[in-house]
Amino acid sequence: MKGVMKTPASAETVIDVEATVFAEPWQARAFAIALTLSGGKGFSWDEFRTRLIAEIAQSDAVREPRDDADASPKYYECWLAALEKILLEKALLDGEKIEDRAAAIAASPPAPTKAQSRGPIRIA
């Protein structure tokens, strides 16, 4: 299943939601927040994508070549950094509000369930 998101310029961004897989629930949340907010009046998907590309490039530039792939920031950590920066740039939230909301989320993790993990989370 492919999701189609309309941007203000009437262009379409196609996101293959069946191919979108997350290793952790917070990654799915970061994706959903960026996607949802980019559909509003705050910023466009293209603006977010440009910021994300810059964050990934910065991450790649500071990473030293080594065998330990886990030493560099992960892809969805770049999503979070890009999201925070665009929220600040567009004055949608200030740094204190971002920190307050992150602390509130961290303080209230989802209730444990009896569901068994079957691997990465797939959006469908």
Short mmCIF file of the N, C-alpha and C atoms (twelve columns), coordinates in Angstrom:
data_MODEL
# 
_entry.id   MODEL 
# 
loop_
_atom_site.group_PDB 
_atom_site.id 
_atom_site.type_symbol 
_atom_site.label_atom_id 
_atom_site.label_alt_id 
_atom_site.label_comp_id 
_atom_site.label_asym_id 
_atom_site.label_seq_id 
_atom_site.Cartn_x 
_atom_site.Cartn_y 
_atom_site.Cartn_z 
_atom_site.pdbx_PDB_model_num 
ATOM 1   N N  . MET A 1   0.842  -1.176  0.000  1 
ATOM 2   C CA . MET A 1   0.000  0.000   0.000  1 
ATOM 3   C C  . MET A 1   0.881  1.229   0.000  1 
ATOM 4   N N  . LYS A 2   0.591  2.152   -0.843 1 
ATOM 5   C CA . LYS A 2   1.355  3.382   -0.900 1 
ATOM 6   C C  . LYS A 2   0.472  4.514   -0.420 1 
ATOM 7   N N  . GLY A 3   1.049  5.376   0.415  1 
ATOM 8   C CA . GLY A 3   0.358  6.561   0.864  1 
ATOM 9   C C  . GLY A 3   0.771  7.718   -0.020 1 
ATOM 10  N N  . VAL A 4   -0.147 8.570   -0.373 1 
ATOM 11  C CA . VAL A 4   0.160  9.733   -1.187 1 
ATOM 12  C C  . VAL A 4   -0.113 10.961  -0.348 1 
ATOM 13  N N  . MET A 5   0.896  11.804  -0.244 1 
ATOM 14  C CA . MET A 5   0.755  13.024  0.527  1 
ATOM 15  C C  . MET A 5   0.825  14.204  -0.432 1 
ATOM 16  N N  . LYS A 6   -0.156 15.059  -0.397 1 
ATOM 17  C CA . LYS A 6   -0.171 16.249  -1.245 1 
ATOM 18  C C  . LYS A 6   0.571  17.367  -0.536 1 
ATOM 19  N N  . THR A 7   1.450  18.034  -1.240 1 
ATOM 20  C CA . THR A 7   2.133  19.192  -0.697 1 
ATOM 21  C C  . THR A 7   1.409  20.435  -1.181 1 
ATOM 22  N N  . PRO A 8   1.658  21.586  -0.540 1 
ATOM 23  C CA . PRO A 8   0.946  22.801  -0.951 1 
ATOM 24  C C  . PRO A 8   1.105  23.140  -2.422 1 
ATOM 25  N N  . ALA A 9   2.206  22.743  -3.038 1 
ATOM 26  C CA . ALA A 9   2.421  23.062  -4.444 1 
ATOM 27  C C  . ALA A 9   1.740  22.056  -5.366 1 
ATOM 28  N N  . SER A 10  0.849  21.208  -4.811 1 
ATOM 29  C CA . SER A 10  0.103  20.194  -5.548 1 
ATOM 30  C C  . SER A 10  0.977  19.063  -6.074 1 
ATOM 31  N N  . ALA A 11  2.232  19.029  -5.687 1 
ATOM 32  C CA . ALA A 11  3.076  17.889  -6.050 1 
ATOM 33  C C  . ALA A 11  2.694  16.741  -5.130 1 
ATOM 34  N N  . GLU A 12  3.020  15.537  -5.510 1 
ATOM 35  C CA . GLU A 12  2.700  14.388  -4.678 1 
ATOM 36  C C  . GLU A 12  3.982  13.740  -4.187 1 
ATOM 37  N N  . THR A 13  3.985  13.374  -2.939 1 
ATOM 38  C CA . THR A 13  5.070  12.588  -2.375 1 
ATOM 39  C C  . THR A 13  4.481  11.230  -2.078 1 
ATOM 40  N N  . VAL A 14  5.040  10.188  -2.672 1 
ATOM 41  C CA . VAL A 14  4.525  8.845   -2.471 1 
ATOM 42  C C  . VAL A 14  5.400  8.144   -1.445 1 
ATOM 43  N N  . ILE A 15  4.756  7.633   -0.406 1 
ATOM 44  C CA . ILE A 15  5.453  6.910   0.642  1 
ATOM 45  C C  . ILE A 15  4.913  5.496   0.668  1 
ATOM 46  N N  . ASP A 16  5.779  4.538   0.460  1 
ATOM 47  C CA . ASP A 16  5.388  3.132   0.474  1 
ATOM 48  C C  . ASP A 16  5.327  2.688   1.929  1 
ATOM 49  N N  . VAL A 17  4.117  2.752   2.512  1 
ATOM 50  C CA . VAL A 17  3.989  2.445   3.934  1 
ATOM 51  C C  . VAL A 17  4.226  0.976   4.243  1 
ATOM 52  N N  . GLU A 18  4.028  0.092   3.283  1 
ATOM 53  C CA . GLU A 18  4.307  -1.326  3.527  1 
ATOM 54  C C  . GLU A 18  5.799  -1.586  3.641  1 
ATOM 55  N N  . ALA A 19  6.607  -0.771  2.989  1 
ATOM 56  C CA . ALA A 19  8.052  -0.951  3.032  1 
ATOM 57  C C  . ALA A 19  8.683  -0.187  4.192  1 
ATOM 58  N N  . THR A 20  7.894  0.594   4.918  1 
ATOM 59  C CA . THR A 20  8.412  1.375   6.030  1 
ATOM 60  C C  . THR A 20  8.443  0.509   7.278  1 
ATOM 61  N N  . VAL A 21  9.654  0.193   7.727  1 
ATOM 62  C CA . VAL A 21  9.838  -0.696  8.867  1 
ATOM 63  C C  . VAL A 21  10.657 0.024   9.929  1 
ATOM 64  N N  . PHE A 22  10.265 -0.143  11.180 1 
ATOM 65  C CA . PHE A 22  10.938 0.504   12.300 1 
ATOM 66  C C  . PHE A 22  11.425 -0.550  13.279 1 
ATOM 67  N N  . ALA A 23  12.638 -0.360  13.785 1 
ATOM 68  C CA . ALA A 23  13.198 -1.294  14.752 1 
ATOM 69  C C  . ALA A 23  12.665 -1.034  16.157 1 
ATOM 70  N N  . GLU A 24  12.268 0.198   16.430 1 
ATOM 71  C CA . GLU A 24  11.799 0.594   17.763 1 
ATOM 72  C C  . GLU A 24  10.537 1.450   17.635 1 
ATOM 73  N N  . PRO A 25  9.645  1.392   18.619 1 
ATOM 74  C CA . PRO A 25  8.426  2.207   18.559 1 
ATOM 75  C C  . PRO A 25  8.687  3.714   18.449 1 
ATOM 76  N N  . TRP A 26  9.744  4.218   19.094 1 
ATOM 77  C CA . TRP A 26  10.008 5.657   19.028 1 
ATOM 78  C C  . TRP A 26  10.322 6.093   17.600 1 
ATOM 79  N N  . GLN A 27  10.893 5.193   16.792 1 
ATOM 80  C CA . GLN A 27  11.184 5.525   15.402 1 
ATOM 81  C C  . GLN A 27  9.892  5.722   14.616 1 
ATOM 82  N N  . ALA A 28  8.912  4.865   14.861 1 
ATOM 83  C CA . ALA A 28  7.607  5.010   14.211 1 
ATOM 84  C C  . ALA A 28  6.952  6.318   14.633 1 
ATOM 85  N N  . ARG A 29  7.095  6.662   15.918 1 
ATOM 86  C CA . ARG A 29  6.516  7.924   16.409 1 
ATOM 87  C C  . ARG A 29  7.183  9.123   15.748 1 
ATOM 88  N N  . ALA A 30  8.506  9.099   15.639 1 
ATOM 89  C CA . ALA A 30  9.226  10.206  15.000 1 
ATOM 90  C C  . ALA A 30  8.778  10.364  13.549 1 
ATOM 91  N N  . PHE A 31  8.643  9.245   12.844 1 
ATOM 92  C CA . PHE A 31  8.182  9.263   11.463 1 
ATOM 93  C C  . PHE A 31  6.777  9.850   11.379 1 
ATOM 94  N N  . ALA A 32  5.880  9.371   12.247 1 
ATOM 95  C CA . ALA A 32  4.486  9.819   12.221 1 
ATOM 96  C C  . ALA A 32  4.369  11.300  12.556 1 
ATOM 97  N N  . ILE A 33  5.131  11.760  13.530 1 
ATOM 98  C CA . ILE A 33  5.085  13.176  13.909 1 
ATOM 99  C C  . ILE A 33  5.543  14.050  12.742 1 
ATOM 100 N N  . ALA A 34  6.676  13.698  12.135 1 
ATOM 101 C CA . ALA A 34  7.185  14.487  11.005 1 
ATOM 102 C C  . ALA A 34  6.198  14.483  9.845  1 
ATOM 103 N N  . LEU A 35  5.646  13.325  9.541  1 
ATOM 104 C CA . LEU A 35  4.700  13.219  8.439  1 
ATOM 105 C C  . LEU A 35  3.436  14.029  8.715  1 
ATOM 106 N N  . THR A 36  2.915  13.919  9.930  1 
ATOM 107 C CA . THR A 36  1.691  14.637  10.296 1 
ATOM 108 C C  . THR A 36  1.910  16.147  10.290 1 
ATOM 109 N N  . LEU A 37  2.978  16.601  10.924 1 
ATOM 110 C CA . LEU A 37  3.218  18.039  11.000 1 
ATOM 111 C C  . LEU A 37  3.535  18.644  9.640  1 
ATOM 112 N N  . SER A 38  4.152  17.866  8.760  1 
ATOM 113 C CA . SER A 38  4.474  18.408  7.441  1 
ATOM 114 C C  . SER A 38  3.227  18.583  6.578  1 
ATOM 115 N N  . GLY A 39  2.135  17.965  6.967  1 
ATOM 116 C CA . GLY A 39  0.898  18.113  6.217  1 
ATOM 117 C C  . GLY A 39  0.092  19.329  6.639  1 
ATOM 118 N N  . GLY A 40  0.542  20.022  7.662  1 
ATOM 119 C CA . GLY A 40  -0.178 21.193  8.169  1 
ATOM 120 C C  . GLY A 40  0.398  22.485  7.621  1 
ATOM 121 N N  . LYS A 41  0.156  23.547  8.366  1 
ATOM 122 C CA . LYS A 41  0.593  24.870  7.925  1 
ATOM 123 C C  . LYS A 41  1.994  25.232  8.406  1 
ATOM 124 N N  . GLY A 42  2.593  24.388  9.261  1 
ATOM 125 C CA . GLY A 42  3.882  24.722  9.854  1 
ATOM 126 C C  . GLY A 42  5.061  24.630  8.906  1 
ATOM 127 N N  . PHE A 43  5.142  23.529  8.171  1 
ATOM 128 C CA . PHE A 43  6.230  23.329  7.222  1 
ATOM 129 C C  . PHE A 43  5.818  22.270  6.216  1 
ATOM 130 N N  . SER A 44  6.504  22.272  5.098  1 
ATOM 131 C CA . SER A 44  6.186  21.308  4.039  1 
ATOM 132 C C  . SER A 44  7.063  20.073  4.176  1 
ATOM 133 N N  . TRP A 45  6.650  18.997  3.513  1 
ATOM 134 C CA . TRP A 45  7.453  17.777  3.504  1 
ATOM 135 C C  . TRP A 45  8.814  18.054  2.867  1 
ATOM 136 N N  . ASP A 46  8.825  18.871  1.802  1 
ATOM 137 C CA . ASP A 46  10.095 19.197  1.146  1 
ATOM 138 C C  . ASP A 46  11.038 19.929  2.095  1 
ATOM 139 N N  . GLU A 47  10.508 20.832  2.921  1 
ATOM 140 C CA . GLU A 47  11.344 21.524  3.906  1 
ATOM 141 C C  . GLU A 47  11.917 20.525  4.910  1 
ATOM 142 N N  . PHE A 48  11.081 19.599  5.367  1 
ATOM 143 C CA . PHE A 48  11.562 18.601  6.309  1 
ATOM 144 C C  . PHE A 48  12.613 17.706  5.651  1 
ATOM 145 N N  . ARG A 49  12.340 17.285  4.432  1 
ATOM 146 C CA . ARG A 49  13.271 16.407  3.725  1 
ATOM 147 C C  . ARG A 49  14.631 17.086  3.530  1 
ATOM 148 N N  . THR A 50  14.617 18.368  3.215  1 
ATOM 149 C CA . THR A 50  15.867 19.120  3.060  1 
ATOM 150 C C  . THR A 50  16.635 19.159  4.377  1 
ATOM 151 N N  . ARG A 51  15.923 19.393  5.478  1 
ATOM 152 C CA . ARG A 51  16.557 19.418  6.799  1 
ATOM 153 C C  . ARG A 51  17.097 18.023  7.152  1 
ATOM 154 N N  . LEU A 52  16.344 16.967  6.845  1 
ATOM 155 C CA . LEU A 52  16.781 15.604  7.125  1 
ATOM 156 C C  . LEU A 52  18.042 15.257  6.332  1 
ATOM 157 N N  . ILE A 53  18.078 15.638  5.071  1 
ATOM 158 C CA . ILE A 53  19.263 15.385  4.241  1 
ATOM 159 C C  . ILE A 53  20.477 16.077  4.848  1 
ATOM 160 N N  . ALA A 54  20.300 17.303  5.324  1 
ATOM 161 C CA . ALA A 54  21.403 18.039  5.951  1 
ATOM 162 C C  . ALA A 54  21.868 17.341  7.227  1 
ATOM 163 N N  . GLU A 55  20.926 16.837  8.025  1 
ATOM 164 C CA . GLU A 55  21.290 16.134  9.264  1 
ATOM 165 C C  . GLU A 55  22.049 14.849  8.965  1 
ATOM 166 N N  . ILE A 56  21.617 14.112  7.967  1 
ATOM 167 C CA . ILE A 56  22.304 12.876  7.595  1 
ATOM 168 C C  . ILE A 56  23.703 13.193  7.084  1 
ATOM 169 N N  . ALA A 57  23.828 14.238  6.268  1 
ATOM 170 C CA . ALA A 57  25.141 14.634  5.745  1 
ATOM 171 C C  . ALA A 57  26.069 15.040  6.885  1 
ATOM 172 N N  . GLN A 58  25.536 15.783  7.845  1 
ATOM 173 C CA . GLN A 58  26.341 16.197  8.992  1 
ATOM 174 C C  . GLN A 58  26.775 14.979  9.804  1 
ATOM 175 N N  . SER A 59  25.871 14.054  10.002 1 
ATOM 176 C CA . SER A 59  26.177 12.829  10.734 1 
ATOM 177 C C  . SER A 59  27.275 12.038  10.023 1 
ATOM 178 N N  . ASP A 60  27.155 11.933  8.705  1 
ATOM 179 C CA . ASP A 60  28.160 11.210  7.926  1 
ATOM 180 C C  . ASP A 60  29.512 11.922  7.962  1 
ATOM 181 N N  . ALA A 61  29.491 13.257  7.978  1 
ATOM 182 C CA . ALA A 61  30.733 14.031  7.967  1 
ATOM 183 C C  . ALA A 61  31.510 13.895  9.272  1 
ATOM 184 N N  . VAL A 62  30.803 13.795  10.403 1 
ATOM 185 C CA . VAL A 62  31.503 13.711  11.691 1 
ATOM 186 C C  . VAL A 62  31.861 12.282  12.061 1 
ATOM 187 N N  . ARG A 63  31.304 11.327  11.381 1 
ATOM 188 C CA . ARG A 63  31.584 9.925   11.690 1 
ATOM 189 C C  . ARG A 63  32.972 9.566   11.179 1 
ATOM 190 N N  . GLU A 64  33.740 9.000   12.042 1 
ATOM 191 C CA . GLU A 64  35.065 8.535   11.655 1 
ATOM 192 C C  . GLU A 64  34.946 7.109   11.131 1 
ATOM 193 N N  . PRO A 65  35.689 6.780   10.095 1 
ATOM 194 C CA . PRO A 65  35.625 5.402   9.600  1 
ATOM 195 C C  . PRO A 65  36.132 4.434   10.679 1 
ATOM 196 N N  . ARG A 66  35.309 3.473   10.991 1 
ATOM 197 C CA . ARG A 66  35.688 2.446   11.957 1 
ATOM 198 C C  . ARG A 66  34.760 1.253   11.792 1 
ATOM 199 N N  . ASP A 67  35.095 0.202   12.432 1 
ATOM 200 C CA . ASP A 67  34.295 -1.010  12.327 1 
ATOM 201 C C  . ASP A 67  32.998 -0.915  13.109 1 
ATOM 202 N N  . ASP A 68  32.959 -0.075  14.129 1 
ATOM 203 C CA . ASP A 68  31.802 0.016   15.008 1 
ATOM 204 C C  . ASP A 68  30.727 0.899   14.381 1 
ATOM 205 N N  . ALA A 69  29.813 0.301   13.624 1 
ATOM 206 C CA . ALA A 69  28.757 1.056   12.942 1 
ATOM 207 C C  . ALA A 69  27.810 1.714   13.935 1 
ATOM 208 N N  . ASP A 70  27.699 1.169   15.153 1 
ATOM 209 C CA . ASP A 70  26.796 1.734   16.148 1 
ATOM 210 C C  . ASP A 70  27.317 3.024   16.760 1 
ATOM 211 N N  . ALA A 71  28.550 3.395   16.467 1 
ATOM 212 C CA . ALA A 71  29.134 4.600   17.057 1 
ATOM 213 C C  . ALA A 71  28.570 5.873   16.422 1 
ATOM 214 N N  . SER A 72  28.018 5.781   15.240 1 
ATOM 215 C CA . SER A 72  27.484 6.965   14.575 1 
ATOM 216 C C  . SER A 72  25.996 7.115   14.876 1 
ATOM 217 N N  . PRO A 73  25.492 8.356   14.780 1 
ATOM 218 C CA . PRO A 73  24.052 8.532   14.987 1 
ATOM 219 C C  . PRO A 73  23.247 7.702   13.996 1 
ATOM 220 N N  . LYS A 74  22.182 7.182   14.457 1 
ATOM 221 C CA . LYS A 74  21.329 6.346   13.634 1 
ATOM 222 C C  . LYS A 74  20.422 7.211   12.753 1 
ATOM 223 N N  . TYR A 75  19.859 6.573   11.757 1 
ATOM 224 C CA . TYR A 75  18.996 7.259   10.796 1 
ATOM 225 C C  . TYR A 75  17.847 8.003   11.476 1 
ATOM 226 N N  . TYR A 76  17.121 7.335   12.376 1 
ATOM 227 C CA . TYR A 76  15.975 8.002   12.990 1 
ATOM 228 C C  . TYR A 76  16.386 9.007   14.057 1 
ATOM 229 N N  . GLU A 77  17.624 8.916   14.542 1 
ATOM 230 C CA . GLU A 77  18.131 9.993   15.387 1 
ATOM 231 C C  . GLU A 77  18.300 11.253  14.545 1 
ATOM 232 N N  . CYS A 78  18.666 11.083  13.279 1 
ATOM 233 C CA . CYS A 78  18.728 12.218  12.355 1 
ATOM 234 C C  . CYS A 78  17.326 12.785  12.117 1 
ATOM 235 N N  . TRP A 79  16.313 11.897  12.075 1 
ATOM 236 C CA . TRP A 79  14.933 12.359  11.942 1 
ATOM 237 C C  . TRP A 79  14.575 13.263  13.121 1 
ATOM 238 N N  . LEU A 80  14.909 12.805  14.325 1 
ATOM 239 C CA . LEU A 80  14.595 13.597  15.514 1 
ATOM 240 C C  . LEU A 80  15.307 14.942  15.481 1 
ATOM 241 N N  . ALA A 81  16.584 14.936  15.129 1 
ATOM 242 C CA . ALA A 81  17.342 16.188  15.061 1 
ATOM 243 C C  . ALA A 81  16.737 17.126  14.019 1 
ATOM 244 N N  . ALA A 82  16.390 16.582  12.851 1 
ATOM 245 C CA . ALA A 82  15.785 17.405  11.801 1 
ATOM 246 C C  . ALA A 82  14.441 17.958  12.248 1 
ATOM 247 N N  . LEU A 83  13.644 17.141  12.915 1 
ATOM 248 C CA . LEU A 83  12.337 17.578  13.387 1 
ATOM 249 C C  . LEU A 83  12.477 18.683  14.429 1 
ATOM 250 N N  . GLU A 84  13.369 18.486  15.393 1 
ATOM 251 C CA . GLU A 84  13.588 19.518  16.409 1 
ATOM 252 C C  . GLU A 84  14.038 20.827  15.779 1 
ATOM 253 N N  . LYS A 85  14.971 20.754  14.836 1 
ATOM 254 C CA . LYS A 85  15.490 21.979  14.218 1 
ATOM 255 C C  . LYS A 85  14.437 22.705  13.405 1 
ATOM 256 N N  . ILE A 86  13.611 21.966  12.677 1 
ATOM 257 C CA . ILE A 86  12.588 22.649  11.876 1 
ATOM 258 C C  . ILE A 86  11.504 23.245  12.773 1 
ATOM 259 N N  . LEU A 87  11.197 22.575  13.891 1 
ATOM 260 C CA . LEU A 87  10.233 23.141  14.838 1 
ATOM 261 C C  . LEU A 87  10.765 24.441  15.428 1 
ATOM 262 N N  . LEU A 88  12.064 24.477  15.722 1 
ATOM 263 C CA . LEU A 88  12.685 25.697  16.235 1 
ATOM 264 C C  . LEU A 88  12.752 26.785  15.163 1 
ATOM 265 N N  . GLU A 89  13.192 26.412  13.954 1 
ATOM 266 C CA . GLU A 89  13.322 27.381  12.855 1 
ATOM 267 C C  . GLU A 89  11.991 28.034  12.519 1 
ATOM 268 N N  . LYS A 90  10.935 27.248  12.534 1 
ATOM 269 C CA . LYS A 90  9.605  27.759  12.178 1 
ATOM 270 C C  . LYS A 90  8.869  28.339  13.385 1 
ATOM 271 N N  . ALA A 91  9.538  28.345  14.537 1 
ATOM 272 C CA . ALA A 91  8.965  28.868  15.786 1 
ATOM 273 C C  . ALA A 91  7.648  28.175  16.146 1 
ATOM 274 N N  . LEU A 92  7.563  26.877  15.848 1 
ATOM 275 C CA . LEU A 92  6.382  26.100  16.214 1 
ATOM 276 C C  . LEU A 92  6.473  25.665  17.671 1 
ATOM 277 N N  . LEU A 93  7.682  25.428  18.133 1 
ATOM 278 C CA . LEU A 93  7.957  25.125  19.538 1 
ATOM 279 C C  . LEU A 93  9.312  25.722  19.871 1 
ATOM 280 N N  . ASP A 94  9.484  26.155  21.124 1 
ATOM 281 C CA . ASP A 94  10.818 26.591  21.525 1 
ATOM 282 C C  . ASP A 94  11.540 25.416  22.186 1 
ATOM 283 N N  . GLY A 95  12.818 25.582  22.414 1 
ATOM 284 C CA . GLY A 95  13.633 24.507  22.969 1 
ATOM 285 C C  . GLY A 95  13.107 23.976  24.289 1 
ATOM 286 N N  . GLU A 96  12.604 24.867  25.140 1 
ATOM 287 C CA . GLU A 96  12.074 24.441  26.443 1 
ATOM 288 C C  . GLU A 96  10.839 23.561  26.275 1 
ATOM 289 N N  . LYS A 97  9.952  23.932  25.359 1 
ATOM 290 C CA . LYS A 97  8.748  23.130  25.114 1 
ATOM 291 C C  . LYS A 97  9.104  21.753  24.556 1 
ATOM 292 N N  . ILE A 98  10.092 21.718  23.665 1 
ATOM 293 C CA . ILE A 98  10.519 20.435  23.113 1 
ATOM 294 C C  . ILE A 98  11.046 19.552  24.237 1 
ATOM 295 N N  . GLU A 99  11.888 20.113  25.094 1 
ATOM 296 C CA . GLU A 99  12.438 19.353  26.215 1 
ATOM 297 C C  . GLU A 99  11.337 18.900  27.175 1 
ATOM 298 N N  . ASP A 100 10.371 19.782  27.458 1 
ATOM 299 C CA . ASP A 100 9.258  19.431  28.351 1 
ATOM 300 C C  . ASP A 100 8.445  18.270  27.780 1 
ATOM 301 N N  . ARG A 101 8.150  18.338  26.492 1 
ATOM 302 C CA . ARG A 101 7.355  17.274  25.866 1 
ATOM 303 C C  . ARG A 101 8.125  15.960  25.797 1 
ATOM 304 N N  . ALA A 102 9.422  16.046  25.525 1 
ATOM 305 C CA . ALA A 102 10.247 14.836  25.496 1 
ATOM 306 C C  . ALA A 102 10.316 14.210  26.884 1 
ATOM 307 N N  . ALA A 103 10.439 15.040  27.917 1 
ATOM 308 C CA . ALA A 103 10.485 14.526  29.295 1 
ATOM 309 C C  . ALA A 103 9.158  13.881  29.679 1 
ATOM 310 N N  . ALA A 104 8.049  14.485  29.265 1 
ATOM 311 C CA . ALA A 104 6.732  13.926  29.570 1 
ATOM 312 C C  . ALA A 104 6.543  12.573  28.893 1 
ATOM 313 N N  . ILE A 105 6.989  12.451  27.676 1 
ATOM 314 C CA . ILE A 105 6.883  11.176  26.957 1 
ATOM 315 C C  . ILE A 105 7.765  10.131  27.635 1 
ATOM 316 N N  . ALA A 106 8.981  10.527  27.987 1 
ATOM 317 C CA . ALA A 106 9.903  9.589   28.635 1 
ATOM 318 C C  . ALA A 106 9.388  9.152   29.998 1 
ATOM 319 N N  . ALA A 107 8.677  10.042  30.689 1 
ATOM 320 C CA . ALA A 107 8.162  9.732   32.021 1 
ATOM 321 C C  . ALA A 107 6.925  8.839   31.974 1 
ATOM 322 N N  . SER A 108 6.290  8.750   30.828 1 
ATOM 323 C CA . SER A 108 5.071  7.946   30.696 1 
ATOM 324 C C  . SER A 108 5.207  6.957   29.548 1 
ATOM 325 N N  . PRO A 109 6.077  5.969   29.701 1 
ATOM 326 C CA . PRO A 109 6.218  4.991   28.617 1 
ATOM 327 C C  . PRO A 109 4.932  4.204   28.444 1 
ATOM 328 N N  . PRO A 110 4.736  3.625   27.287 1 
ATOM 329 C CA . PRO A 110 3.525  2.832   27.064 1 
ATOM 330 C C  . PRO A 110 3.426  1.706   28.098 1 
ATOM 331 N N  . ALA A 111 2.218  1.394   28.481 1 
ATOM 332 C CA . ALA A 111 1.998  0.314   29.444 1 
ATOM 333 C C  . ALA A 111 2.441  -1.005  28.829 1 
ATOM 334 N N  . PRO A 112 3.059  -1.857  29.640 1 
ATOM 335 C CA . PRO A 112 3.460  -3.155  29.101 1 
ATOM 336 C C  . PRO A 112 2.239  -3.970  28.683 1 
ATOM 337 N N  . THR A 113 2.418  -4.723  27.651 1 
ATOM 338 C CA . THR A 113 1.334  -5.579  27.160 1 
ATOM 339 C C  . THR A 113 1.819  -7.020  27.144 1 
ATOM 340 N N  . LYS A 114 0.908  -7.895  26.876 1 
ATOM 341 C CA . LYS A 114 1.270  -9.302  26.759 1 
ATOM 342 C C  . LYS A 114 1.651  -9.655  25.324 1 
ATOM 343 N N  . ALA A 115 1.635  -8.634  24.464 1 
ATOM 344 C CA . ALA A 115 1.982  -8.879  23.065 1 
ATOM 345 C C  . ALA A 115 3.440  -9.286  22.961 1 
ATOM 346 N N  . GLN A 116 3.710  -10.194 22.085 1 
ATOM 347 C CA . GLN A 116 5.074  -10.665 21.880 1 
ATOM 348 C C  . GLN A 116 5.637  -9.978  20.646 1 
ATOM 349 N N  . SER A 117 6.877  -9.571  20.757 1 
ATOM 350 C CA . SER A 117 7.538  -8.919  19.642 1 
ATOM 351 C C  . SER A 117 7.756  -9.922  18.519 1 
ATOM 352 N N  . ARG A 118 7.445  -9.493  17.339 1 
ATOM 353 C CA . ARG A 118 7.664  -10.334 16.152 1 
ATOM 354 C C  . ARG A 118 8.652  -9.671  15.213 1 
ATOM 355 N N  . GLY A 119 9.505  -8.837  15.767 1 
ATOM 356 C CA . GLY A 119 10.503 -8.162  14.947 1 
ATOM 357 C C  . GLY A 119 10.139 -6.711  14.735 1 
ATOM 358 N N  . PRO A 120 10.697 -6.109  13.716 1 
ATOM 359 C CA . PRO A 120 10.483 -4.688  13.456 1 
ATOM 360 C C  . PRO A 120 9.008  -4.349  13.246 1 
ATOM 361 N N  . ILE A 121 8.653  -3.141  13.561 1 
ATOM 362 C CA . ILE A 121 7.279  -2.655  13.397 1 
ATOM 363 C C  . ILE A 121 7.109  -2.252  11.939 1 
ATOM 364 N N  . ARG A 122 6.039  -2.699  11.344 1 
ATOM 365 C CA . ARG A 122 5.728  -2.370  9.948  1 
ATOM 366 C C  . ARG A 122 4.456  -1.539  9.943  1 
ATOM 367 N N  . ILE A 123 4.500  -0.415  9.245  1 
ATOM 368 C CA . ILE A 123 3.317  0.428   9.101  1 
ATOM 369 C C  . ILE A 123 2.500  -0.108  7.928  1 
ATOM 370 N N  . ALA A 124 1.237  -0.363  8.181  1 
ATOM 371 C CA . ALA A 124 0.374  -0.878  7.100  1 
ATOM 372 C C  . ALA A 124 -0.979 -0.233  7.169  1 
# 
